[in-house]
Short mmCIF file of C-alpha atoms in Angstrom, two decimals:
data_model
loop_
_atom_site.label_atom_id
_atom_site.label_comp_id
_atom_site.label_asym_id
_atom_site.label_seq_id
_atom_site.Cartn_x
_atom_site.Cartn_y
_atom_site.Cartn_z
CA MET A 1 -18.89 322.13 -60.87
CA MET A 2 -17.98 320.46 -58.04
CA GLN A 3 -18.26 316.57 -58.08
CA LYS A 4 -20.34 314.50 -55.92
CA SER A 5 -18.51 312.46 -53.53
CA ASP A 6 -20.06 309.01 -52.99
CA SER A 7 -16.87 307.09 -51.76
CA GLY A 8 -18.44 306.48 -49.11
CA LEU A 9 -20.50 303.81 -49.94
CA SER A 10 -18.66 302.01 -52.03
CA VAL A 11 -19.20 298.74 -53.18
CA ALA A 12 -16.02 297.24 -51.79
CA ILE A 13 -16.41 298.51 -48.53
CA GLY A 14 -20.49 297.23 -48.47
CA PHE A 15 -18.90 293.74 -49.24
CA ILE A 16 -16.35 293.35 -47.29
CA MET A 17 -18.52 294.96 -44.16
CA LEU A 18 -20.82 291.83 -45.35
CA LEU A 19 -17.95 289.22 -45.32
CA MET A 20 -17.38 290.72 -41.65
CA ILE A 21 -21.36 290.15 -40.35
CA ILE A 22 -21.46 286.79 -41.98
CA ALA A 23 -17.62 285.69 -39.96
CA LEU A 24 -19.35 287.31 -36.89
CA ILE A 25 -22.19 285.39 -36.46
CA ILE A 26 -19.72 282.30 -37.75
CA GLY A 27 -17.99 283.34 -35.36
CA THR A 28 -20.43 284.12 -32.14
CA TRP A 29 -22.40 280.34 -33.33
CA ALA A 30 -19.07 278.84 -32.81
CA LEU A 31 -18.09 280.18 -30.30
CA VAL A 32 -21.57 280.39 -28.16
CA GLY A 33 -24.22 278.30 -29.83
CA VAL A 34 -22.33 274.72 -30.60
CA PRO A 35 -20.46 273.92 -26.92
CA GLU A 36 -24.01 275.51 -25.50
CA GLN A 37 -25.48 272.90 -28.28
CA THR A 38 -23.09 270.15 -26.77
CA ARG A 39 -23.81 270.63 -23.26
CA ASN A 40 -27.01 269.98 -23.98
CA ALA A 41 -26.24 267.03 -25.52
CA GLU A 42 -24.00 265.84 -23.04
CA SER A 43 -26.26 266.10 -20.22
CA TYR A 44 -29.28 264.28 -21.27
CA HIS A 45 -26.11 261.53 -22.42
CA ALA A 46 -24.76 261.63 -18.43
CA ILE A 47 -29.32 261.24 -17.37
CA GLY A 48 -28.88 258.22 -20.13
CA VAL A 49 -26.33 256.54 -17.96
CA THR A 50 -28.28 257.50 -15.33
CA ASN A 51 -31.20 255.96 -15.89
CA ALA A 52 -29.10 252.48 -17.09
CA PHE A 53 -27.56 252.28 -13.99
CA LEU A 54 -31.10 252.76 -12.18
CA ASP A 55 -32.05 250.35 -14.34
CA TYR A 56 -29.87 247.63 -13.53
CA LYS A 57 -30.00 248.82 -9.82
CA ILE A 58 -33.77 247.40 -10.17
CA GLY A 59 -32.61 244.33 -12.59
CA VAL A 60 -30.01 243.29 -10.05
CA ASP A 61 -32.01 243.41 -6.79
CA ASP A 62 -34.75 242.25 -8.68
CA LEU A 63 -33.09 238.59 -8.74
CA ARG A 64 -31.95 238.56 -5.19
CA LEU A 65 -35.58 239.34 -3.65
CA ASN A 66 -36.88 237.01 -6.82
CA ASN A 67 -34.19 234.53 -5.55
CA GLN A 68 -33.08 233.84 -9.81
CA SER A 69 -30.01 231.93 -9.25
CA GLY A 70 -28.37 231.33 -12.86
CA VAL A 71 -30.30 233.76 -14.24
CA ASN A 72 -28.73 236.43 -16.40
CA VAL A 73 -29.74 240.20 -16.56
CA SER A 74 -27.84 241.40 -19.76
CA MET A 75 -28.09 245.30 -20.17
CA LEU A 76 -26.17 247.70 -22.25
CA ILE A 77 -24.69 250.76 -20.30
CA PRO A 78 -24.18 254.26 -23.11
CA ALA A 79 -21.15 254.79 -21.59
CA ALA A 80 -20.05 256.53 -25.03
CA SER A 81 -22.61 258.89 -26.36
CA ALA A 82 -22.15 260.88 -30.15
CA TYR A 83 -18.98 263.59 -29.25
CA SER A 84 -16.93 261.13 -26.70
CA SER A 85 -16.08 257.98 -25.53
CA GLY A 86 -16.72 256.11 -22.73
CA ALA A 87 -15.60 253.14 -20.12
CA LEU A 88 -17.47 250.48 -17.87
CA ARG A 89 -15.34 249.57 -15.18
CA LEU A 90 -15.37 246.77 -12.39
CA SER A 91 -13.59 248.00 -8.86
CA GLY A 92 -13.63 245.25 -6.23
CA ASN A 93 -12.57 246.94 -3.25
CA VAL A 94 -13.37 250.86 -3.12
CA GLY A 95 -13.46 251.22 0.01
CA THR A 96 -13.49 249.05 3.16
CA LEU A 97 -16.68 248.47 5.63
CA SER A 98 -15.91 247.53 9.33
CA ILE A 99 -17.83 247.74 12.82
CA PHE A 100 -17.35 248.06 16.10
CA SER A 101 -18.42 248.12 20.23
CA ASN A 102 -16.28 249.90 22.75
CA GLU A 103 -13.32 249.86 20.20
CA SER A 104 -13.31 245.82 19.49
CA LEU A 105 -13.28 244.60 15.90
CA LEU A 106 -17.19 243.00 15.08
CA LEU A 107 -16.78 243.08 11.30
CA SER A 108 -13.28 243.79 9.98
CA GLU A 109 -12.97 245.44 6.89
CA VAL A 110 -15.27 244.34 4.25
CA GLY A 111 -14.50 245.50 0.53
CA MET A 112 -16.79 247.33 -1.27
CA SER A 113 -17.61 246.22 -4.96
CA ARG A 114 -18.35 248.79 -7.36
CA LEU A 115 -19.67 249.32 -11.19
CA SER A 116 -19.00 252.84 -12.62
CA ALA A 117 -19.24 254.43 -16.28
CA THR A 118 -17.24 257.52 -16.83
CA PHE A 119 -17.36 259.48 -19.77
CA GLY A 120 -16.36 263.01 -21.53
CA THR A 121 -13.37 263.95 -19.03
CA THR A 122 -12.75 261.02 -16.96
CA ASN A 123 -14.03 263.46 -13.78
CA THR A 124 -17.30 262.52 -14.13
CA TYR A 125 -19.04 258.80 -12.67
CA VAL A 126 -21.54 257.21 -12.57
CA GLY A 127 -22.27 253.85 -11.14
CA TYR A 128 -23.73 251.12 -8.73
CA GLU A 129 -21.84 250.54 -4.72
CA GLY A 130 -23.73 249.54 -2.26
CA GLY A 131 -27.11 248.84 -4.07
CA GLY A 132 -26.94 252.94 -4.54
CA VAL A 133 -26.83 254.66 -7.87
CA PHE A 134 -24.97 257.40 -7.79
CA ARG A 135 -22.32 260.46 -9.83
CA SER A 136 -19.89 262.24 -8.71
CA ASP A 137 -18.29 265.47 -10.66
CA TYR A 138 -15.58 266.90 -10.24
CA GLY A 139 -14.71 264.82 -6.72
CA TYR A 140 -18.23 266.13 -5.91
CA ALA A 141 -20.71 263.08 -5.42
CA THR A 142 -24.47 262.58 -4.77
CA TRP A 143 -26.47 259.28 -4.68
CA VAL A 144 -29.11 259.49 -7.51
CA THR A 145 -30.89 256.72 -5.26
CA PRO A 146 -29.38 256.35 -2.03
CA PRO A 147 -27.61 252.68 -1.16
CA MET A 148 -29.25 250.24 1.28
CA PHE A 149 -28.45 250.83 4.84
CA GLU A 150 -31.67 250.65 6.79
CA LEU A 151 -32.19 251.94 11.02
CA ASP A 152 -35.59 250.71 12.26
CA ASN A 153 -37.28 250.80 16.33
CA LEU A 154 -38.45 247.51 16.01
CA SER A 155 -39.55 246.87 20.80
CA ASN A 156 -38.14 250.00 20.84
CA ASP A 157 -34.25 248.28 19.51
CA LEU A 158 -32.41 249.80 17.34
CA TYR A 159 -32.13 247.56 14.23
CA VAL A 160 -29.33 248.41 11.62
CA THR A 161 -29.46 246.29 8.40
CA MET A 162 -27.16 246.99 5.22
CA VAL A 163 -27.31 245.31 2.10
CA VAL A 164 -23.31 244.67 0.15
CA PRO A 165 -23.46 243.77 -3.10
CA ARG A 166 -20.89 241.54 -3.83
CA LEU A 167 -20.25 242.31 -7.87
CA ASN A 168 -17.60 239.22 -8.14
CA GLY A 169 -15.38 240.41 -11.56
CA SER A 170 -12.99 243.01 -13.03
CA PHE A 171 -12.88 244.48 -16.23
CA PHE A 172 -11.89 248.25 -17.55
CA VAL A 173 -12.92 248.38 -20.79
CA GLY A 174 -13.90 251.28 -23.19
CA SER A 175 -15.46 251.29 -26.23
CA THR A 176 -17.19 253.85 -28.84
CA GLU A 177 -20.89 252.55 -28.37
CA GLY A 178 -22.96 250.67 -25.62
CA ILE A 179 -20.97 248.55 -23.69
CA PRO A 180 -22.99 245.12 -22.82
CA VAL A 181 -23.57 243.75 -18.89
CA ASP A 182 -24.11 240.68 -17.62
CA THR A 183 -24.54 240.11 -14.20
CA GLY A 184 -26.25 236.40 -12.03
CA TRP A 185 -26.81 236.53 -9.44
CA LYS A 186 -25.38 233.97 -7.46
CA ASN A 187 -26.46 233.28 -3.27
CA ALA A 188 -26.91 235.91 -0.18
CA SER A 189 -24.97 235.19 3.31
CA GLN A 190 -26.19 236.81 6.46
CA TRP A 191 -23.88 238.60 8.88
CA GLU A 192 -25.71 239.42 12.18
CA THR A 193 -24.44 239.64 15.40
CA PHE A 194 -26.20 242.81 18.37
CA SER A 195 -24.32 244.66 20.87
CA THR A 196 -25.69 245.37 24.74
CA ASN A 197 -25.07 249.12 25.85
CA GLN A 198 -21.83 249.77 23.87
CA THR A 199 -20.82 252.36 21.86
CA VAL A 200 -20.71 250.89 17.88
CA GLU A 201 -19.85 252.34 15.15
CA ILE A 202 -19.81 251.61 11.39
CA ARG A 203 -16.51 252.29 9.82
CA TYR A 204 -16.18 252.99 6.22
CA ASN A 205 -12.51 253.78 4.92
CA ALA A 206 -13.12 254.72 1.41
CA LYS A 207 -10.23 254.88 -1.20
CA GLU A 208 -11.90 258.39 -2.62
CA GLU A 209 -12.37 261.52 -0.58
CA TRP A 210 -15.64 261.85 -2.35
CA ASP A 211 -16.87 258.89 -1.95
CA ALA A 212 -16.52 259.06 2.07
CA GLN A 213 -17.81 262.12 1.35
CA LEU A 214 -20.97 259.93 -0.82
CA TRP A 215 -21.06 257.11 2.35
CA TYR A 216 -21.24 260.68 4.61
CA THR A 217 -23.79 261.34 3.11
CA ALA A 218 -25.89 258.15 3.35
CA PHE A 219 -25.68 257.92 7.04
CA TYR A 220 -26.70 261.37 7.60
CA GLU A 221 -30.16 260.53 5.56
CA ALA A 222 -30.48 257.18 7.35
CA VAL A 223 -30.71 258.98 10.92
CA GLU A 224 -32.27 261.78 9.35
CA LYS A 225 -35.44 259.62 8.36
CA TYR A 226 -35.32 256.64 11.49
CA GLU A 227 -35.44 259.73 13.49
CA ASN A 228 -38.12 261.81 11.78
CA ASP A 229 -40.22 257.94 11.38
CA GLU A 230 -44.12 259.29 12.20
CA ASN A 231 -44.91 255.44 12.66
CA ALA A 232 -42.42 253.91 14.91
CA GLY A 233 -40.58 257.45 16.26
CA LYS A 234 -36.89 257.80 17.76
CA ILE A 235 -35.67 255.36 20.52
CA ALA A 236 -35.14 257.79 23.77
CA ASN A 237 -31.15 256.90 25.26
CA VAL A 238 -29.50 256.45 21.32
CA THR A 239 -27.76 258.34 19.65
CA CYS A 240 -27.18 258.18 16.76
CA THR A 241 -23.70 260.59 15.35
CA PRO A 242 -22.91 260.50 11.66
CA GLY A 243 -19.06 261.39 10.88
CA ILE A 244 -16.01 262.31 8.16
CA ASN A 245 -12.87 262.66 8.54
CA GLY A 246 -11.20 262.50 5.51
CA ASN A 247 -11.47 258.68 3.48
CA THR A 248 -13.23 258.29 6.41
CA ALA A 249 -16.90 258.62 7.11
CA SER A 250 -18.91 256.90 10.25
CA LEU A 251 -21.57 256.46 12.31
CA LEU A 252 -21.27 256.70 16.19
CA ILE A 253 -24.55 254.97 17.48
CA HIS A 254 -24.53 255.54 21.67
CA PRO A 255 -27.39 254.04 23.94
CA VAL A 256 -26.50 255.24 27.43
CA SER A 257 -27.90 252.30 29.60
CA GLY A 258 -29.92 249.22 29.12
CA LYS A 259 -30.58 249.41 24.60
CA ILE A 260 -30.15 246.57 22.08
CA ILE A 261 -28.61 247.00 19.08
CA HIS A 262 -28.41 244.56 16.06
CA ILE A 263 -26.83 244.71 13.10
CA HIS A 264 -27.88 242.74 10.39
CA ILE A 265 -25.40 242.72 6.87
CA LEU A 266 -26.63 241.09 3.75
CA TYR A 267 -24.00 240.16 0.88
CA PRO A 268 -25.85 239.01 -2.39
CA GLU A 269 -22.88 238.00 -4.76
CA TYR A 270 -23.43 238.84 -8.39
CA ASP A 271 -21.66 237.61 -11.01
CA VAL A 272 -20.43 240.41 -13.41
CA ASP A 273 -18.73 240.16 -16.75
CA VAL A 274 -18.75 242.46 -20.04
CA ARG A 275 -20.06 240.72 -23.79
CA SER A 276 -17.19 240.77 -26.01
CA SER A 277 -19.77 240.87 -28.55
CA MET B 1 -5.16 311.33 -68.05
CA ARG B 2 -8.65 309.87 -65.83
CA LYS B 3 -8.29 307.28 -63.80
CA SER B 4 -10.48 304.53 -64.15
CA ASP B 5 -12.32 302.38 -60.98
CA SER B 6 -13.87 299.98 -63.62
CA GLY B 7 -12.35 297.43 -61.89
CA LEU B 8 -14.69 298.21 -58.38
CA SER B 9 -18.07 297.90 -61.08
CA GLU B 10 -21.29 297.32 -59.15
CA VAL B 11 -22.12 294.55 -61.90
CA VAL B 12 -18.79 293.20 -61.27
CA SER B 13 -18.79 293.76 -57.17
CA VAL B 14 -22.71 292.28 -57.20
CA VAL B 15 -21.59 288.51 -59.93
CA MET B 16 -18.95 287.74 -57.44
CA ILE B 17 -21.18 287.93 -54.07
CA LEU B 18 -23.92 285.50 -55.45
CA THR B 19 -20.23 283.69 -57.18
CA VAL B 20 -19.30 283.53 -53.52
CA VAL B 21 -23.13 282.92 -52.28
CA ILE B 22 -22.88 279.64 -55.11
CA LEU B 23 -20.01 278.58 -53.71
CA THR B 24 -21.14 278.22 -49.94
CA ILE B 25 -24.53 276.58 -50.60
CA VAL B 26 -22.74 274.07 -53.76
CA MET B 27 -19.91 273.19 -50.40
CA ALA B 28 -22.82 273.15 -48.09
CA ALA B 29 -24.64 270.98 -50.09
CA LEU B 30 -21.79 268.51 -51.28
CA ILE B 31 -19.56 268.47 -48.09
CA LEU B 32 -21.58 269.75 -44.65
CA ILE B 33 -25.19 268.31 -45.45
CA PRO B 34 -23.83 264.36 -46.00
CA ILE B 35 -21.52 264.58 -42.95
CA MET B 36 -24.13 266.33 -40.83
CA GLY B 37 -26.95 264.28 -42.15
CA ASP B 38 -24.45 261.01 -41.59
CA ASN B 39 -23.81 261.97 -38.28
CA ASP B 40 -26.89 262.23 -36.89
CA GLU B 41 -27.87 258.82 -38.65
CA ARG B 42 -25.30 257.28 -36.93
CA VAL B 43 -26.15 259.22 -33.23
CA HIS B 44 -29.81 257.85 -34.29
CA ASN B 45 -29.02 254.04 -34.99
CA GLY B 46 -27.27 254.23 -31.21
CA ASP B 47 -29.64 256.13 -29.88
CA VAL B 48 -32.27 253.31 -31.65
CA LEU B 49 -30.13 250.22 -29.79
CA LEU B 50 -30.16 251.51 -26.42
CA GLU B 51 -34.05 252.05 -26.87
CA PHE B 52 -34.14 248.31 -27.45
CA ALA B 53 -31.88 247.36 -24.80
CA ARG B 54 -33.78 249.00 -22.32
CA MET B 55 -36.93 248.03 -23.74
CA LYS B 56 -35.18 244.22 -23.60
CA ALA B 57 -34.11 245.03 -19.53
CA ASP B 58 -37.69 246.24 -18.46
CA VAL B 59 -39.25 242.92 -20.26
CA ASP B 60 -36.89 240.56 -18.06
CA THR B 61 -37.67 242.72 -14.55
CA ALA B 62 -40.73 242.31 -15.00
CA TRP B 63 -41.05 238.54 -15.66
CA ILE B 64 -38.28 238.21 -13.26
CA SER B 65 -39.68 239.66 -11.15
CA ASN B 66 -43.02 237.53 -11.74
CA ASN B 67 -45.25 241.67 -12.35
CA THR B 68 -48.44 240.25 -14.20
CA GLY B 69 -50.43 242.39 -15.28
CA VAL B 70 -48.75 245.85 -14.86
CA THR B 71 -48.46 248.03 -18.28
CA ARG B 72 -45.42 249.45 -19.02
CA GLN B 73 -43.84 251.19 -22.25
CA ALA B 74 -40.94 251.52 -24.59
CA VAL B 75 -40.73 254.36 -27.37
CA PHE B 76 -38.54 254.41 -30.49
CA THR B 77 -37.34 256.71 -32.17
CA LEU B 78 -38.08 256.26 -35.55
CA SER B 79 -35.79 258.91 -37.54
CA PRO B 80 -33.36 261.28 -36.64
CA ALA B 81 -36.31 263.98 -36.72
CA GLY B 82 -37.73 262.67 -32.94
CA ASP B 83 -34.29 262.71 -30.95
CA ARG B 84 -32.21 264.69 -28.80
CA THR B 85 -29.26 264.19 -29.13
CA GLU B 86 -27.57 265.22 -31.77
CA VAL B 87 -26.06 269.06 -33.10
CA THR B 88 -27.26 270.18 -35.79
CA VAL B 89 -26.75 273.32 -37.75
CA MET B 90 -30.11 273.47 -39.02
CA PRO B 91 -32.08 271.15 -36.34
CA ASN B 92 -32.69 268.55 -38.15
CA LEU B 93 -34.09 270.47 -41.41
CA PHE B 94 -32.43 267.36 -43.45
CA SER B 95 -32.53 264.69 -41.60
CA VAL B 96 -36.05 264.65 -41.88
CA LEU B 97 -35.83 262.79 -45.19
CA SER B 98 -34.81 259.67 -43.35
CA PHE B 99 -37.33 257.84 -42.09
CA GLY B 100 -37.43 254.23 -39.98
CA GLY B 101 -40.61 251.94 -38.99
CA VAL B 102 -41.24 249.63 -35.39
CA SER B 103 -43.01 245.96 -36.57
CA LEU B 104 -44.13 243.50 -33.80
CA GLU B 105 -44.14 239.53 -35.68
CA TYR B 106 -44.02 236.59 -34.54
CA GLY B 107 -41.23 233.91 -34.92
CA ASP B 108 -40.51 231.05 -34.25
CA PRO B 109 -43.96 228.89 -32.90
CA VAL B 110 -43.22 227.64 -29.32
CA SER B 111 -46.68 225.65 -29.01
CA ASP B 112 -49.91 225.85 -29.74
CA ASN B 113 -51.22 229.26 -29.23
CA TYR B 114 -47.90 230.79 -28.76
CA THR B 115 -45.01 231.71 -30.64
CA LYS B 116 -41.51 234.09 -29.69
CA VAL B 117 -42.42 237.96 -30.69
CA ASN B 118 -39.96 239.62 -33.17
CA ILE B 119 -39.97 242.76 -32.60
CA ILE B 120 -38.63 244.82 -35.36
CA TYR B 121 -36.36 248.29 -36.07
CA THR B 122 -35.55 249.21 -39.64
CA ALA B 123 -34.24 252.41 -40.21
CA ALA B 124 -34.20 253.55 -44.12
CA ASN B 125 -31.14 256.27 -44.23
CA MET B 126 -29.37 258.87 -46.25
CA TYR B 127 -26.28 258.63 -45.43
CA ALA B 128 -25.29 256.35 -42.53
CA GLU B 129 -25.53 252.50 -43.27
CA ASP B 130 -29.30 250.99 -42.60
CA VAL B 131 -30.05 249.29 -39.38
CA GLU B 132 -32.36 246.36 -38.30
CA ILE B 133 -32.28 245.44 -34.75
CA ILE B 134 -34.41 242.41 -33.49
CA TYR B 135 -35.47 241.65 -30.37
CA SER B 136 -36.90 237.86 -30.74
CA GLY B 137 -38.03 235.83 -27.65
CA GLY B 138 -35.93 237.85 -25.49
CA ALA B 139 -32.61 238.41 -27.62
CA LEU B 140 -31.28 241.56 -28.74
CA LEU B 141 -29.66 241.61 -31.95
CA GLN B 142 -28.14 244.07 -34.57
CA ASN B 143 -27.70 242.98 -38.34
CA GLY B 144 -27.16 239.46 -37.67
CA ASP B 145 -24.91 239.95 -34.54
CA GLU B 146 -26.02 239.00 -30.53
CA ILE B 147 -25.75 242.09 -29.07
CA LEU B 148 -27.32 240.76 -25.94
CA PRO B 149 -28.12 237.13 -25.29
CA GLY B 150 -32.06 235.82 -24.28
CA SER B 151 -31.98 234.70 -20.44
CA THR B 152 -30.79 230.94 -19.86
CA LYS B 153 -30.87 229.30 -16.38
CA ASP B 154 -28.11 225.74 -17.30
CA THR B 155 -30.82 224.17 -19.76
CA THR B 156 -34.13 226.12 -19.18
CA ARG B 157 -34.99 229.18 -21.37
CA TYR B 158 -36.95 232.27 -20.54
CA ILE B 159 -38.53 232.97 -23.63
CA VAL B 160 -41.09 235.68 -24.42
CA VAL B 161 -43.87 235.07 -26.81
CA VAL B 162 -47.52 235.78 -27.50
CA ASP B 163 -50.49 234.29 -27.44
CA LYS B 164 -51.60 234.48 -31.25
CA SER B 165 -55.11 234.75 -30.60
CA VAL B 166 -54.58 238.25 -28.40
CA VAL B 167 -51.76 240.05 -29.92
CA LYS B 168 -51.83 240.94 -33.61
CA GLU B 169 -48.82 241.63 -36.24
CA GLN B 170 -48.42 245.52 -36.57
CA SER B 171 -46.21 247.08 -38.91
CA ILE B 172 -45.81 251.74 -37.82
CA GLY B 173 -43.36 253.59 -39.93
CA GLY B 174 -42.06 257.03 -40.40
CA THR B 175 -40.15 259.80 -38.93
CA GLY B 176 -41.96 260.23 -35.53
CA ILE B 177 -42.27 258.02 -32.28
CA VAL B 178 -43.86 254.44 -31.77
CA THR B 179 -44.74 253.21 -28.95
CA LEU B 180 -45.25 249.64 -27.29
CA GLU B 181 -47.42 249.13 -24.95
CA TYR B 182 -46.20 245.44 -23.11
CA ARG B 183 -48.08 243.70 -19.46
CA LEU B 184 -46.96 240.01 -18.09
CA ASP B 185 -49.83 238.27 -18.05
CA LYS B 186 -48.42 234.48 -17.10
CA ILE B 187 -45.35 232.62 -16.62
CA VAL B 188 -46.07 229.26 -17.91
CA GLN B 189 -44.02 225.71 -18.19
CA SER B 190 -43.32 224.28 -21.61
CA GLY B 191 -40.82 221.12 -21.72
CA SER B 192 -38.52 222.26 -19.67
CA ASP B 193 -38.49 226.09 -21.06
CA TYR B 194 -40.66 228.69 -19.34
CA LEU B 195 -42.82 230.21 -21.40
CA CYS B 196 -43.14 234.75 -20.44
CA VAL B 197 -46.29 235.05 -22.33
CA PHE B 198 -46.62 239.03 -22.57
CA TYR B 199 -49.77 241.19 -25.07
CA MET B 200 -48.15 243.32 -26.87
CA VAL B 201 -49.24 246.23 -28.93
CA ILE B 202 -47.54 249.32 -31.27
CA ARG B 203 -49.41 252.36 -31.93
#
């Protein structure tokens, strides 16, 4: 009599198959699940850092608007996440602002300050610059809230208003926790001039190309806002043209006849420091 | 002679599989779960500190801009179960074992009616260090160390206070979230200090 064989269903093969299925599940989780969860956590953290900078902007703006000199706004910037350390940097001169009238210099090379955090890879920045909050990823930056730069039509004259905060101090600190920052408003100085019948060029020369792109966006959006203002409307015979060339973003304001361009720049000055505790 | 395969018998295999399964469970219980729990709780400790720091910044903003009459909110997560920033194998299955509490207490009295306000978070962690985060009249402390200072201007202090006849002491514990509602009522001068009088309630 022929013996029936069930070797294809042996316990050893079944055991190995079970082990393979378990290994497959663990492998899939490690390759797909963990990176996805980490990415989600990092995205959530980046939103937290961005929100902290928005709070920072509101805090320092409030100090200036309410004339609160001598009072510090103390905040914790959550640069580090659970998975990576972070760093906070204050740079006093990340670019320079100049204003020309028919090629002659009206305002020479004012330095732009930036408080920024970087975390995870050093390719992501969130920061405060020119009164706005930006986020930069791998060389592509965007404003979360725009800088304080406006064009307005007042009685058919063009007014250019800009706030350029000066952040005094210099540091580059890394941490695996939140980084406490103290900011106190000192004073604000104002610079103003006007130009009649002459082409005015506002030029921002950045150290990094993405920063120039950022300011080109700010100029472009300010022009869009001014030209589409339903109340005041656009001034006839004045053209505003934003442009970018390498590391330089510019805004060319060209009056055709008899037009006055007023320029107001406010420089609030802040002392910024990280606390050692 | 007959060939024997008794070494591969079903009984031996089942026992081996059971042994591997039990070993895996024991390893997870002894090593993996404590590591995950410790990680969850450490992350949560940091997150609560950040939640308190945001609340402090927002309270400061309210009195700096003299923004009276506007009710604002801050949310505190009491345990890692309510937290959204951790990576977990079995999401929050074990982290619900830890919990925390937030209480609103009177601090040092500064005048007959007004007293410094203390908002205190106390963690009851399973694995990581227990932390106590205190917001006291404008300053932020963790385990007794000052993380963020209260606001001063030369010798003048800006102190966040509550009116004892209006604001009651409260305490809420658990694993969910606690919401603090606060509203600047007025700023009054007391000697060389300014008292920022807030209405506060936790829910």
